[in-house]
Short mmCIF file of C-alpha atoms and ligand atoms in Angstrom, two decimals:
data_model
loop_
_atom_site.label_atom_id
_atom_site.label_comp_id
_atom_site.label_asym_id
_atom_site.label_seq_id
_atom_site.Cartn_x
_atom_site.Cartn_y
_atom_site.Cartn_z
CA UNK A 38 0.00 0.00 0.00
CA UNK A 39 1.49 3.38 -0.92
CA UNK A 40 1.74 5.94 1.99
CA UNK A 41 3.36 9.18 1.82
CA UNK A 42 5.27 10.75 4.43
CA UNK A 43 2.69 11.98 6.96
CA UNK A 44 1.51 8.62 6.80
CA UNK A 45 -1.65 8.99 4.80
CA UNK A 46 -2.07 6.12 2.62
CA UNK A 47 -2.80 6.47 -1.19
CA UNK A 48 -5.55 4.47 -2.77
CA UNK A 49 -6.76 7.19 -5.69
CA UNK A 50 -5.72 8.14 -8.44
CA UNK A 51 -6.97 10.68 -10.82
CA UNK A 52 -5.89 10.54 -14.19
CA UNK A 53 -6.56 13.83 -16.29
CA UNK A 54 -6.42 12.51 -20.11
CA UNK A 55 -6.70 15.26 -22.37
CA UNK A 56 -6.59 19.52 -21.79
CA UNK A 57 -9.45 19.26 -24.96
CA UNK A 58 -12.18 20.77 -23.51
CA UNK A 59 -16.15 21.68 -25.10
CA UNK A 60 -17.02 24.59 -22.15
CA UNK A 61 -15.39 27.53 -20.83
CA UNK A 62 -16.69 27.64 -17.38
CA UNK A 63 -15.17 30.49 -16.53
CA UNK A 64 -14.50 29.31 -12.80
CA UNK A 65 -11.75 26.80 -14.54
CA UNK A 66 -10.64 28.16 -17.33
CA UNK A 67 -10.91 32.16 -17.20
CA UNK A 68 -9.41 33.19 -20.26
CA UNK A 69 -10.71 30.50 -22.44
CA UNK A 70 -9.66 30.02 -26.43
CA UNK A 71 -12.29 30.93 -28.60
CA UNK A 72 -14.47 27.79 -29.33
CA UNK A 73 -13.06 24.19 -27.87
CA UNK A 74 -10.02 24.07 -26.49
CA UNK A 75 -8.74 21.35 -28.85
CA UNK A 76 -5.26 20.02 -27.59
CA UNK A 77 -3.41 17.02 -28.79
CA UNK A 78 -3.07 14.57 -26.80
CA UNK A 79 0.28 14.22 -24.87
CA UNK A 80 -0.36 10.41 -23.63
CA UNK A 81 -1.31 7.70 -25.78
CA UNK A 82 -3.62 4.83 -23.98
CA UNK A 83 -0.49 2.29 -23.85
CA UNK A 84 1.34 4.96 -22.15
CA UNK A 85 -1.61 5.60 -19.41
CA UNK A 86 -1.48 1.59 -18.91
CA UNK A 87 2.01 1.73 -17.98
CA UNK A 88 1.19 4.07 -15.29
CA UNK A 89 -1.67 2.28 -14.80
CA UNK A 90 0.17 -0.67 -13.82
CA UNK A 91 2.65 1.12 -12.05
CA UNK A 92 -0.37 2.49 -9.72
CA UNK A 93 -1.47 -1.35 -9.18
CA UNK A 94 2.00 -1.88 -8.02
CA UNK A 95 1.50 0.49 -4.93
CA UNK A 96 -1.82 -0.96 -4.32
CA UNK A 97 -3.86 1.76 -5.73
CA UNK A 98 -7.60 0.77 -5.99
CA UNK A 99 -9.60 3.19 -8.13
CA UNK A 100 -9.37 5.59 -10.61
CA UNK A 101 -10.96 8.36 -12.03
CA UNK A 102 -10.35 9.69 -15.24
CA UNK A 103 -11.18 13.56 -15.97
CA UNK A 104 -9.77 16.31 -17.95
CA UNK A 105 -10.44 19.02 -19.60
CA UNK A 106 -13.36 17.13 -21.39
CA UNK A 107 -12.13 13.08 -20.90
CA UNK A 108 -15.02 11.86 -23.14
CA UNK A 109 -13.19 13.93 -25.80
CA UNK A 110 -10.36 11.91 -25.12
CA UNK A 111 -9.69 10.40 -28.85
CA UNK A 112 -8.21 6.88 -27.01
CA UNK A 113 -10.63 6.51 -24.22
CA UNK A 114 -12.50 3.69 -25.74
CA UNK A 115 -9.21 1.61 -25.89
CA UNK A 116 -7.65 2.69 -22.86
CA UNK A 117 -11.42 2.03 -20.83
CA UNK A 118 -11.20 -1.22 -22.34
CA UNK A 119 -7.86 -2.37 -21.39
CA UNK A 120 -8.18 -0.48 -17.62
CA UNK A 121 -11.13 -2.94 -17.49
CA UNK A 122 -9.77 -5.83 -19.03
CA UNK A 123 -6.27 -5.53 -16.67
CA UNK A 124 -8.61 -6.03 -13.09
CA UNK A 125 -6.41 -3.73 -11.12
CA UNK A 126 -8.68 -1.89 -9.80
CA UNK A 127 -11.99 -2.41 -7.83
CA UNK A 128 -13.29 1.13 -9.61
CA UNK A 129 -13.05 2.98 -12.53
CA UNK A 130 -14.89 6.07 -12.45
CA UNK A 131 -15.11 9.59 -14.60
CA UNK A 132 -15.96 13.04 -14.61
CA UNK A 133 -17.64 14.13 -17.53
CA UNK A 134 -19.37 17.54 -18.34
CA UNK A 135 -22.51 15.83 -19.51
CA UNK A 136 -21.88 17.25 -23.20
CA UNK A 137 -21.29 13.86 -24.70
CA UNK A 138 -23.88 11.50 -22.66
CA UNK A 139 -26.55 11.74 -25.10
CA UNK A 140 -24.67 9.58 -27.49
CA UNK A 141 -21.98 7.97 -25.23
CA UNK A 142 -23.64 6.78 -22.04
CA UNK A 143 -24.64 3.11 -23.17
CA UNK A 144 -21.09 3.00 -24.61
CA UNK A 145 -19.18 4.47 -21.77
CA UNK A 146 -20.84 1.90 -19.69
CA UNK A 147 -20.07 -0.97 -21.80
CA UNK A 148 -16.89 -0.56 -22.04
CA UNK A 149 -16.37 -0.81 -18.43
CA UNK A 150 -16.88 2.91 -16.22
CA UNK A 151 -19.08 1.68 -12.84
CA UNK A 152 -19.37 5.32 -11.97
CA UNK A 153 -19.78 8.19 -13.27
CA UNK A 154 -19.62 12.54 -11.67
CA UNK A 155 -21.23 14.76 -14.23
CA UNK A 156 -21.18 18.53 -13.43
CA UNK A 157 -24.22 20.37 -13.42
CA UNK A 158 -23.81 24.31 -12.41
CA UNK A 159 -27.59 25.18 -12.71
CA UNK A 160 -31.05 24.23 -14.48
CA UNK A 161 -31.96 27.88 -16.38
CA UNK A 162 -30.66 28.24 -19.52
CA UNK A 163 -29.06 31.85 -18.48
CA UNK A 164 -27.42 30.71 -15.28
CA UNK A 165 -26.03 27.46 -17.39
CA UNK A 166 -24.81 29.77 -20.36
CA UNK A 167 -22.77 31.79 -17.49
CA UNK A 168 -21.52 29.11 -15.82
CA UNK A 169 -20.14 27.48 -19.05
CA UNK A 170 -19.42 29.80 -21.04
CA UNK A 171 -21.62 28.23 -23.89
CA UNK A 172 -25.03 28.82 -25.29
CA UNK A 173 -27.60 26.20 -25.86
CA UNK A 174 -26.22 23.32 -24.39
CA UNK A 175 -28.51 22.83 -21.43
CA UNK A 176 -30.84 20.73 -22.98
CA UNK A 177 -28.22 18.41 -24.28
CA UNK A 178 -26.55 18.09 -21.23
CA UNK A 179 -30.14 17.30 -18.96
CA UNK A 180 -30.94 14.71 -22.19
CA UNK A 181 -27.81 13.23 -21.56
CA UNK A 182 -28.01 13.16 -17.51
CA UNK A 183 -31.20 11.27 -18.40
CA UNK A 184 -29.89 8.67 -20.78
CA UNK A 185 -27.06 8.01 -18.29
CA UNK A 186 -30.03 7.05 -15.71
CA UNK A 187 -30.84 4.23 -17.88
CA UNK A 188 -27.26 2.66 -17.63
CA UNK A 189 -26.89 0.67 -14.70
CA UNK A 190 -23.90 2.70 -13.21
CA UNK A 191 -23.38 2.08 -9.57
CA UNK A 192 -24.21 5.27 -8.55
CA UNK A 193 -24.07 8.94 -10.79
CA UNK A 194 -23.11 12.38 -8.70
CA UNK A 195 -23.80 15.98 -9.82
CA UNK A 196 -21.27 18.27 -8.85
CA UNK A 197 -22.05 21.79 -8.89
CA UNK A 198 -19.78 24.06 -7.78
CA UNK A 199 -20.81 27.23 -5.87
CA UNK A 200 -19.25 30.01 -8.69
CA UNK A 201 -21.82 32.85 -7.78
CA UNK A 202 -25.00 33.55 -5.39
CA UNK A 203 -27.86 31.90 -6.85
CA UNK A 204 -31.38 33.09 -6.17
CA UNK A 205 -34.32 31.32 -4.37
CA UNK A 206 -35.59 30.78 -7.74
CA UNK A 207 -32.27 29.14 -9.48
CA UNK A 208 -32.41 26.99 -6.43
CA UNK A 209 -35.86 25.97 -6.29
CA UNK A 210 -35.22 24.82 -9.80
CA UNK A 211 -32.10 22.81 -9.03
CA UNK A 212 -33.93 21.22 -6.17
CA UNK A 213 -36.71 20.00 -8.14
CA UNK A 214 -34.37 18.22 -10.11
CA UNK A 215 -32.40 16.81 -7.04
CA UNK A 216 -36.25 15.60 -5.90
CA UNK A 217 -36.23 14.28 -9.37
CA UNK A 218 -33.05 12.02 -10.32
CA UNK A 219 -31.67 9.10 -8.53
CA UNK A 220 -27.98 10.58 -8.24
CA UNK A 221 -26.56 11.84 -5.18
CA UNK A 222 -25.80 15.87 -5.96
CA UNK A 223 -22.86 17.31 -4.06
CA UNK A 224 -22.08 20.91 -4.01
CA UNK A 225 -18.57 22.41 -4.03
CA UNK A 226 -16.64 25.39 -2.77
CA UNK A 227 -14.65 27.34 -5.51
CA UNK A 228 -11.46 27.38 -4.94
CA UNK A 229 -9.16 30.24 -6.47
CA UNK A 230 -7.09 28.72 -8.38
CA UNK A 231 -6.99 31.00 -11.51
CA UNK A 232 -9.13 34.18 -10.24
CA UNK A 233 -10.14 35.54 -7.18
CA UNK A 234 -12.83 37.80 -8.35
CA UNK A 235 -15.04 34.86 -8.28
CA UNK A 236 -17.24 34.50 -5.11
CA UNK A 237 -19.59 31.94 -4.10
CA UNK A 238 -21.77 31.67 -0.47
CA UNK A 239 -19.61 29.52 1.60
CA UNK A 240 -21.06 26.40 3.61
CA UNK A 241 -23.00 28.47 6.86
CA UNK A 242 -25.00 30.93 3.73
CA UNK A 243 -25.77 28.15 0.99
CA UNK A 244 -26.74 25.59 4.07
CA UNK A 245 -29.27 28.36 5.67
CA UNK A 246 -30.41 29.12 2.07
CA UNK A 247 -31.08 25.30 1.50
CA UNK A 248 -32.95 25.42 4.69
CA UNK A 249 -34.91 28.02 4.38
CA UNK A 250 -36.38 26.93 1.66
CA UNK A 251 -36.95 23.22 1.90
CA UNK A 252 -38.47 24.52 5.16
CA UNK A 253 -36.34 22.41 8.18
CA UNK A 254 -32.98 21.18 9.16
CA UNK A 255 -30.01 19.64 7.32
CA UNK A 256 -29.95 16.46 9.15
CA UNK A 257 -26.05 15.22 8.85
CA UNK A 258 -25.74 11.62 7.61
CA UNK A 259 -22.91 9.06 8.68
CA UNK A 260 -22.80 7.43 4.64
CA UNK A 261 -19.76 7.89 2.33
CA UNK A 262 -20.39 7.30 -1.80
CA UNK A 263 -17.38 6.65 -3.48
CA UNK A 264 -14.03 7.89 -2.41
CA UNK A 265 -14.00 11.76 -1.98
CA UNK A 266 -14.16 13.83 1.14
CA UNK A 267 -17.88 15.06 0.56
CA UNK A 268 -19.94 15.15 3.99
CA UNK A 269 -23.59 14.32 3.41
CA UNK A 270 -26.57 15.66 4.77
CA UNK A 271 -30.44 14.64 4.55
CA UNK A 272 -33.15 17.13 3.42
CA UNK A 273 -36.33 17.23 4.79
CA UNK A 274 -37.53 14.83 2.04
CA UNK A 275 -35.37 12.47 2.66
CA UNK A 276 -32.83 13.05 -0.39
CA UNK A 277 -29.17 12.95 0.66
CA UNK A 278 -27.07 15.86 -0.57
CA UNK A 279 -23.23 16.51 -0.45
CA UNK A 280 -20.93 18.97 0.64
CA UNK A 281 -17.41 19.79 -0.37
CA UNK A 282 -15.91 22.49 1.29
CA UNK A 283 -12.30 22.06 0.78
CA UNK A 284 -10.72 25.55 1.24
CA UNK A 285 -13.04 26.52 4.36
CA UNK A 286 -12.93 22.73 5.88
CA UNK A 287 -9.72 21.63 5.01
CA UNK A 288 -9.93 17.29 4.28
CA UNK A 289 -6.01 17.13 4.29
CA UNK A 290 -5.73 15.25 7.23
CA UNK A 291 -7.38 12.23 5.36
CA UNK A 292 -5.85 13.17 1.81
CA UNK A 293 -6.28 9.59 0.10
CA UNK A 294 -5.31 10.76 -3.28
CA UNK A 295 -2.93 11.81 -6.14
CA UNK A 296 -3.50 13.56 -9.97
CA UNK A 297 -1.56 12.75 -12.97
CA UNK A 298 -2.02 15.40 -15.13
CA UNK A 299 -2.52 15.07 -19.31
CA UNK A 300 1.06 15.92 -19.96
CA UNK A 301 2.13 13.00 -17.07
CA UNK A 302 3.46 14.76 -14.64
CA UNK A 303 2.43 13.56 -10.94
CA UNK A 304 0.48 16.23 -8.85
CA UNK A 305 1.03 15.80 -4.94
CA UNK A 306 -1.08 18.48 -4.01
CA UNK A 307 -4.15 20.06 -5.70
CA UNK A 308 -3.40 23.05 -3.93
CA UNK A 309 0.56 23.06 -4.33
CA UNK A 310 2.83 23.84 -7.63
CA UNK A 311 5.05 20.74 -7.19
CA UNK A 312 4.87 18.08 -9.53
CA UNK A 313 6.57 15.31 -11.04
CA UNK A 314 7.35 14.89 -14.56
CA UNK A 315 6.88 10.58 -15.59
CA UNK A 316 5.81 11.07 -18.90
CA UNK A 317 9.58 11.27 -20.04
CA UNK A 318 10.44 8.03 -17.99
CA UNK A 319 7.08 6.22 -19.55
CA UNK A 320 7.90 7.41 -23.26
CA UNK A 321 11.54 6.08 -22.94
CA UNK A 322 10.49 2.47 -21.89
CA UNK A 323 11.05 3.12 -18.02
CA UNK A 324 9.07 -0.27 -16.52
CA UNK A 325 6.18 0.17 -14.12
CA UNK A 326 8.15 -0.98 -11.25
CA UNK A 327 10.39 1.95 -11.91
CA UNK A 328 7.87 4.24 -12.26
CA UNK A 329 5.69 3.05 -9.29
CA UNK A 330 9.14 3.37 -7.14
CA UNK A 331 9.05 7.33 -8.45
CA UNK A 332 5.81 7.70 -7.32
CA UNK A 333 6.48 6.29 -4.24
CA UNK A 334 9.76 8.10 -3.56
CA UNK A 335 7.56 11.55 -4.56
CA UNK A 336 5.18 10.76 -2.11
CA UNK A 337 7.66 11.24 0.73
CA UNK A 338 7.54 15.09 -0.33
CA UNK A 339 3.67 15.75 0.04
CA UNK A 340 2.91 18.49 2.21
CA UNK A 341 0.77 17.87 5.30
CA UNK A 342 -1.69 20.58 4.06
CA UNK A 343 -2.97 22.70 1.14
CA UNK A 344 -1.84 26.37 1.29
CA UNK A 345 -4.47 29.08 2.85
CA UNK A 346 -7.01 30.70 -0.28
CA UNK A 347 -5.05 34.26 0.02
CA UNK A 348 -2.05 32.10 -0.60
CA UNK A 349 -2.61 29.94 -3.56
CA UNK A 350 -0.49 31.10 -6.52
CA UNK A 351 -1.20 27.81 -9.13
CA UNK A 352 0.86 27.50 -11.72
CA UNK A 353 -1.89 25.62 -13.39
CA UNK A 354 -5.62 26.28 -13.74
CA UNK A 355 -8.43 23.54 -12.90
CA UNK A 356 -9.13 22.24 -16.69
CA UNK A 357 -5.43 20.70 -16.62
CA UNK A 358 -5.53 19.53 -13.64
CA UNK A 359 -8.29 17.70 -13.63
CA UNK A 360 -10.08 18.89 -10.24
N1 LIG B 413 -14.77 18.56 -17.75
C1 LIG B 413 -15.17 17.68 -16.72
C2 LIG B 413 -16.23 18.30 -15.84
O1 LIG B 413 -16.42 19.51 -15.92
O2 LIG B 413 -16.86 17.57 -15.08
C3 LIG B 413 -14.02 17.17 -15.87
C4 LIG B 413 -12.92 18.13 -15.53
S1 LIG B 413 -13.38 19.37 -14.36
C5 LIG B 413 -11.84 20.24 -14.17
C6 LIG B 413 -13.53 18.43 -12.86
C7 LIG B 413 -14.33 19.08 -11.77
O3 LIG B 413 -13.65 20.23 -11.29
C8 LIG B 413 -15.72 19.56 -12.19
O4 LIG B 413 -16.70 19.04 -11.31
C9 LIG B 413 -15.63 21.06 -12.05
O5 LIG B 413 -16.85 21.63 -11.74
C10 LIG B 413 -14.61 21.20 -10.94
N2 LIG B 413 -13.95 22.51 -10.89
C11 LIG B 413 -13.32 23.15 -11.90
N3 LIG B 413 -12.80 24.33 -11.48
C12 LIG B 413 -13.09 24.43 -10.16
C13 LIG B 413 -12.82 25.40 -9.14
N4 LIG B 413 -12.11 26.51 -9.40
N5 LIG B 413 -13.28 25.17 -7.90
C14 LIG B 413 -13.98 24.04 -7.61
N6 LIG B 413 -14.26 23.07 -8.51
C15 LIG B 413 -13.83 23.27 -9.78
FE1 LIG B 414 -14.18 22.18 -19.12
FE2 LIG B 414 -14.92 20.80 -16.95
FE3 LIG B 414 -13.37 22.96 -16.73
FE4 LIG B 414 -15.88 23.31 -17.40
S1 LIG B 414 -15.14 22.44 -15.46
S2 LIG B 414 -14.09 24.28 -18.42
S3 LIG B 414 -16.26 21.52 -18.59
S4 LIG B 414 -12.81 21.10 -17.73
#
């Protein structure tokens, strides 16, 4: 089992395939290129199975794969296939923008994802335009929410991060929806990586709000979905909801993970500039005992926490590193 050096042991890994990306939500990418952010791919699937295997090594048990826009990944098929066909880990999961579910659900499924995040930043068409920078794809991305419901995934999340103050009547909307769809829907804090001019409530306002208008108390709940450092709460309906508040509650205590970025370097930290650069190693035949001893050696650098917001000066913003 890999464990870094404040003795936190590693068991997940995210891999970010591809900086390609369909949105421009400007919470992650600020100063977006006109149009998709098309990027060729720096990793070919072999390559990612080489790390794969090198993260087997160290006892790593799930993945995620993310991007930019993974599903725009042009080798996911392949590499999916092969992560499924190897058995190394117990989960394979993704975040996905919803863009691409319409068409790619069934298939995504098939080829072997159990679970699957999809971010969802509101239900109005105006609120969706500014929170992704693009016009007109709400519909396509509720369609394709909806045709992911009717693949037996072990579980689907929302994610919506908190990126500005919605009103009682954007969240009336998104809680009809929550009443809705079988998913559990977690809400996140922005953190500042690329711009600090965003502001979102933090966990006392958006709780109250929540309260307030589903009309009673957020009832804490002892469950954990999946592998990430959400706490979860019950409504007064009974629906479970998630919270992820990582720069105002700080989960580094219980940090379980690591993030290989799309150009393969390791990222210790989501929070810190260090990384790690493998891809060199992998591209010049380096085995994945070698490359699962790097990882393991890096891991004796972490940091025991993530720097305070007011200090956070990333080198990198969210879409390459995967969130
Ligand atoms: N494109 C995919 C998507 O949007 O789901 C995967 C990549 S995206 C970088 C992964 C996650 O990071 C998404 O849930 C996104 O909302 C979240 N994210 C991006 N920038 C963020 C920020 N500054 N603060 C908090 N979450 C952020
Ligand atoms: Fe793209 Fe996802 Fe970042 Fe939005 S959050 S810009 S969809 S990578």
């Amino acid at each position: 089992m890999a464990t870094d050096c404040w003795q936190r042991q590693i068991t997940y890994a995210r891999l970010s395939l591809t900086e390609t990306c369909n949105f421009a939500c400007p919470y992650c990418r600020p100063n977006p290129i006109a149009g998709s952010c098309l990027r060729a791919p720096k990793l070919s699937a072999n390559d990612w199975m080489i790390l794969a295997e090198a993260l087997h090594l160290l006892g790593i048990k799930a993945l995620r794969l993310t991007g930019g826009e993974p599903t725009l990944y042009p080798h996911l098929k392949d590499l999916v296939q092969s992560l499924t066909a190897s058995h190394w880990f117990e989960d394979i999961s993704m975040t996905t923008n919803g863009s691409t579910l319409k068409e790619g659900a069934s298939d995504f499924y098939a080829w072997g994802i159990n679970r699957l995040n999809i971010s969802l930043d509101a239900v109005t068409e105006t609120a969706f335009t500014q929170a992704t920078g693009r016009k007109g794809q709400l519909a396509n991305v509720i369609c394709g929410i909806e045709e992911a419901l009717k693949q037996p995934f072990s579980i689907i999340k929302i994610n919506t991060v908190l990126s500005h103050y919605p009103t009682d009547q954007e969240v009336n909307q998104l809680l009809s929806y929550i009443e809705k769809w079988p998913v559990i829907w977690r809400f996140i804090e922005y953190m500042p990586l690329s711009t600090s001019k965003i502001k979102g409530p933090n966990f006392t306002e958006w709780t109250s709000q929540l309260e307030r208008l589903t009309g009673g108390s957020l009832r804490p709940v002892k469950q954990i979905y999946g592998h990430g450092p959400a706490s979860y709460y019950r409504l007064t309906n009974g629906t479970t909801i998630g919270f992820i508040f990582p720069m105002s509650h700080s989960y580094c205590s219980h940090c379980n993970r690591i993030r290989f970025t799309a150009d393969g370097n390791l990222k210790l930290c989501l929070l810190h500039n260090e990384e790690i650069d493998l891809r060199t190693a992998i591209q010049s035949g380096a085995s994945p005992q070698t490359i699962a001893n790097r990882i393991q050696i890096a891991l004796l650098q972490r940091h025991e926490s993530h720097q305070e917001a007011s200090n956070i000066r990333s080198d990198r913003p969210m879409w390459r590193i995967g969130g």
